[in-house]
Short mmCIF file of C-alpha atoms in Angstrom, two decimals:
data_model
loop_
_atom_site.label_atom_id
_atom_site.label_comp_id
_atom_site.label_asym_id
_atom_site.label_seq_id
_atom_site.Cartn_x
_atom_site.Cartn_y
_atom_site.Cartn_z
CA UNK A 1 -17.03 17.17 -7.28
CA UNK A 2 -16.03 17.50 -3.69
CA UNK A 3 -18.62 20.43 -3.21
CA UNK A 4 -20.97 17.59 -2.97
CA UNK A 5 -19.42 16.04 -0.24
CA UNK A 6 -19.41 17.17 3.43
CA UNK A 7 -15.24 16.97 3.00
CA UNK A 8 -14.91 17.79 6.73
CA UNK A 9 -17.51 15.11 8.05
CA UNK A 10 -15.23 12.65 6.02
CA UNK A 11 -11.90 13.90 7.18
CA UNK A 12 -13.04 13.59 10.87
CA UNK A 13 -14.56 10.02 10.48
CA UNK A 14 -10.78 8.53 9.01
CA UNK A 15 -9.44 10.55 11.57
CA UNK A 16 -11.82 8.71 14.21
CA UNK A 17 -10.03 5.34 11.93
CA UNK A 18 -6.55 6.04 13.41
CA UNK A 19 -4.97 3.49 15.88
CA UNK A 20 -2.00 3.97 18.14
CA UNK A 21 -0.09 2.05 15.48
CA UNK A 22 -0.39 4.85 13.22
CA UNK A 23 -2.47 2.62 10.94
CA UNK A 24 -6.21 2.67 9.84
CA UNK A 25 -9.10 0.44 10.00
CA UNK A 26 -12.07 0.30 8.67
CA UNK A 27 -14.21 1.73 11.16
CA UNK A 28 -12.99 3.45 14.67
CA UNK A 29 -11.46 0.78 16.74
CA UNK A 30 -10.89 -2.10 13.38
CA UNK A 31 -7.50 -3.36 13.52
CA UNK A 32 -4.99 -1.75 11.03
CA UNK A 33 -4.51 -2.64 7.50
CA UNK A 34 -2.57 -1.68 4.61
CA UNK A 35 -5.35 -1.60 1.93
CA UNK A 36 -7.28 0.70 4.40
CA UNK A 37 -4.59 2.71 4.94
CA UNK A 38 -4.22 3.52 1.63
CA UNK A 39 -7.96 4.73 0.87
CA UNK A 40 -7.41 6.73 4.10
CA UNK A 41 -3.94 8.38 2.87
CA UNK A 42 -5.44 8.91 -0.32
CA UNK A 43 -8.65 10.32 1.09
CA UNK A 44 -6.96 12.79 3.16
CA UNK A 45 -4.89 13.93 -0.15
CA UNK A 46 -7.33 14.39 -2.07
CA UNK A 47 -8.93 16.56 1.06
CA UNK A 48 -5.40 18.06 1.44
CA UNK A 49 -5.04 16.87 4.69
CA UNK A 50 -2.40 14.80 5.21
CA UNK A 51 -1.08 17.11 8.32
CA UNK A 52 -3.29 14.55 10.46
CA UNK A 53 -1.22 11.87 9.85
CA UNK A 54 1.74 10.66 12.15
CA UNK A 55 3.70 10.20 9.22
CA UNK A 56 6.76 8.75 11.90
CA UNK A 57 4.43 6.11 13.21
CA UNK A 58 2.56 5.22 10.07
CA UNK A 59 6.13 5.22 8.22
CA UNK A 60 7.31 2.41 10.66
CA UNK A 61 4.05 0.11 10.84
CA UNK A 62 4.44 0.58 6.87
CA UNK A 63 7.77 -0.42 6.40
CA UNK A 64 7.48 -3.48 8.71
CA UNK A 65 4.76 -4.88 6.58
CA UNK A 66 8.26 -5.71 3.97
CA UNK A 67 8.92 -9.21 4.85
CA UNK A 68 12.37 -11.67 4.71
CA UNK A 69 11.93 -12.23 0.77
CA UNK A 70 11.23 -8.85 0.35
CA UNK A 71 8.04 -9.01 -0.37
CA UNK A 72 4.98 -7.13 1.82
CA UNK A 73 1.65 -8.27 3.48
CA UNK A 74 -1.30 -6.01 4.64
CA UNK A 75 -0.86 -6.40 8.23
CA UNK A 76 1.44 -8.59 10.73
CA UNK A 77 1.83 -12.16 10.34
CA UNK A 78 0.94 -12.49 7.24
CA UNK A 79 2.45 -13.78 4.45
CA UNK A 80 3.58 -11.38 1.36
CA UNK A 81 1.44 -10.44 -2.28
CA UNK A 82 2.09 -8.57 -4.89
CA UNK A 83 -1.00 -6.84 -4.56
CA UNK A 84 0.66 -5.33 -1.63
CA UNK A 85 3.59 -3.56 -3.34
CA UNK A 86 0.84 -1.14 -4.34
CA UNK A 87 -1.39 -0.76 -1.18
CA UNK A 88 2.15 -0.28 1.20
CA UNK A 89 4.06 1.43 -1.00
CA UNK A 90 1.79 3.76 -2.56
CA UNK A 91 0.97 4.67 1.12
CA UNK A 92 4.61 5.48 1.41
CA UNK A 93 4.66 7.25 -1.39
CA UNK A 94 1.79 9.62 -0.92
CA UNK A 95 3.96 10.72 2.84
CA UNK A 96 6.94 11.15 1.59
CA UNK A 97 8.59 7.63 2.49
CA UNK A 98 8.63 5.38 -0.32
CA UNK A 99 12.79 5.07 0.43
CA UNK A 100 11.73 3.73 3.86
CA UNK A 101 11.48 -0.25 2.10
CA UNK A 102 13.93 -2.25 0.40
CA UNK A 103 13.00 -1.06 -3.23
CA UNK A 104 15.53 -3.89 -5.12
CA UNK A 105 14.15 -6.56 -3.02
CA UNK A 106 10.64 -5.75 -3.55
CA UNK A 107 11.01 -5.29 -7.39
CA UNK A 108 12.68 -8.93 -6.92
CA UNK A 109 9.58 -10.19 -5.02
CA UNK A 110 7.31 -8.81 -8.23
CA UNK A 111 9.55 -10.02 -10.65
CA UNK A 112 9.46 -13.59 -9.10
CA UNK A 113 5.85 -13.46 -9.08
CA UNK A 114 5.59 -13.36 -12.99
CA UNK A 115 4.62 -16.15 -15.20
CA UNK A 116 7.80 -16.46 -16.71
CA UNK A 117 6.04 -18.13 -20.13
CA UNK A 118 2.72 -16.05 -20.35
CA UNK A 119 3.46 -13.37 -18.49
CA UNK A 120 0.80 -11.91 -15.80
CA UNK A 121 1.80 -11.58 -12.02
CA UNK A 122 0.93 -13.30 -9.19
CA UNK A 123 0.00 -13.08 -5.25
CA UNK A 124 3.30 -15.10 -4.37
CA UNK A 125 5.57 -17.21 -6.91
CA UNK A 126 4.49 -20.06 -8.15
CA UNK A 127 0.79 -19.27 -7.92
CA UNK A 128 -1.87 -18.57 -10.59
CA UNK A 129 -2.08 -15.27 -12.25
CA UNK A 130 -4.76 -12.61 -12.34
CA UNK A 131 -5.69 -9.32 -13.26
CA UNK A 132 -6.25 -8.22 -9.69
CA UNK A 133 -2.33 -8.99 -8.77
CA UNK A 134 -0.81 -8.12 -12.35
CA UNK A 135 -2.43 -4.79 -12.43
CA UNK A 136 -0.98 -4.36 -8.90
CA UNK A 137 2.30 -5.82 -9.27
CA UNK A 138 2.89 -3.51 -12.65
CA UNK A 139 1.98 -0.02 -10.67
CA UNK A 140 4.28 -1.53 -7.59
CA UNK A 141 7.11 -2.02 -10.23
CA UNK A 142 5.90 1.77 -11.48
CA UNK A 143 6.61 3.28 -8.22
CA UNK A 144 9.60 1.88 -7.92
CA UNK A 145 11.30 3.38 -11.25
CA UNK A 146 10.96 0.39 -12.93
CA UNK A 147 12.12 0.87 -16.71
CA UNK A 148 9.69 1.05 -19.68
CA UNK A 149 6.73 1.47 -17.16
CA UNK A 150 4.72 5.25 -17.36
CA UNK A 151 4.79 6.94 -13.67
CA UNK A 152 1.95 5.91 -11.95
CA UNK A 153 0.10 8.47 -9.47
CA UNK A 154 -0.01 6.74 -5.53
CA UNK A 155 -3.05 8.60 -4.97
#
């Protein structure tokens, strides 16, 4: 249904989201962060155009967002969720740059976010589970090849 959407009024508004980190935020100026980034990327793909991306920058701010225990966070300083191996990687994904983490170290991170008795993932080990980070944490494991798991579109 895009014909009922002024596609190019949209496309030039995330562009107007861009920062000099390569990221997106919310709103011109708004400080870069993964789960924006991702409705941006995906956005622009659906508009079929991801040629306004600096996929070089975005590709590094992306890839630094994969932390010591190999998990990612959303933006700097942060610590690491599960919910992230979706937002981050799918972003990588959609540009071509999915090999640009530590794949084995962030299927580790999932993994150690699972209830290891009832099952359901996570934000971080040890914490409750939800739906919100178990339905994240299984399409992170998807885009990773994880076996048994259907491919999951990062769009």
């Amino acid at each position: 249904m895009l014909d009922m959407v002024d596609v190019n009024l949209a496309v030039n508004h995330i562009a107007a989201c861009a920062n000099f980190d390569g990221g997106y935020g919310a709103r011109p100026g708004a400080e870069s962060h993964a789960g924006q980034i991702f409705v941006c990327l995906a956005a622009l793909s659906i508009a079929g155009r991801l040629d306004l991306v600096n996929r070089d920058k975005l590709s590094t701010w992306l890839s630094e967002r994969q932390v010591e225990g190999g998990g990612l966070n959303g933006r700097p300083e942060k610590l690491e969720d599960a919910c992230y191996s979706w937002w981050v990687l799918s972003s990588l994904a959609m540009i071509g740059r999915a090999h640009w983490i530590n794949g084995k170290k962030l299927q580790d991170f999932i993994l150690k976010c699972q209830d290891p008795e009832r099952g359901g993932i996570a934000d971080r080990p040890g914490d409750m589970v939800d739906v919100f980070h178990t339905v994240f944490g299984i399409c992170g494991l998807s885009l990773l090849g994880y076996p048994g798991l259907e491919a999951v579109d990062s769009v």
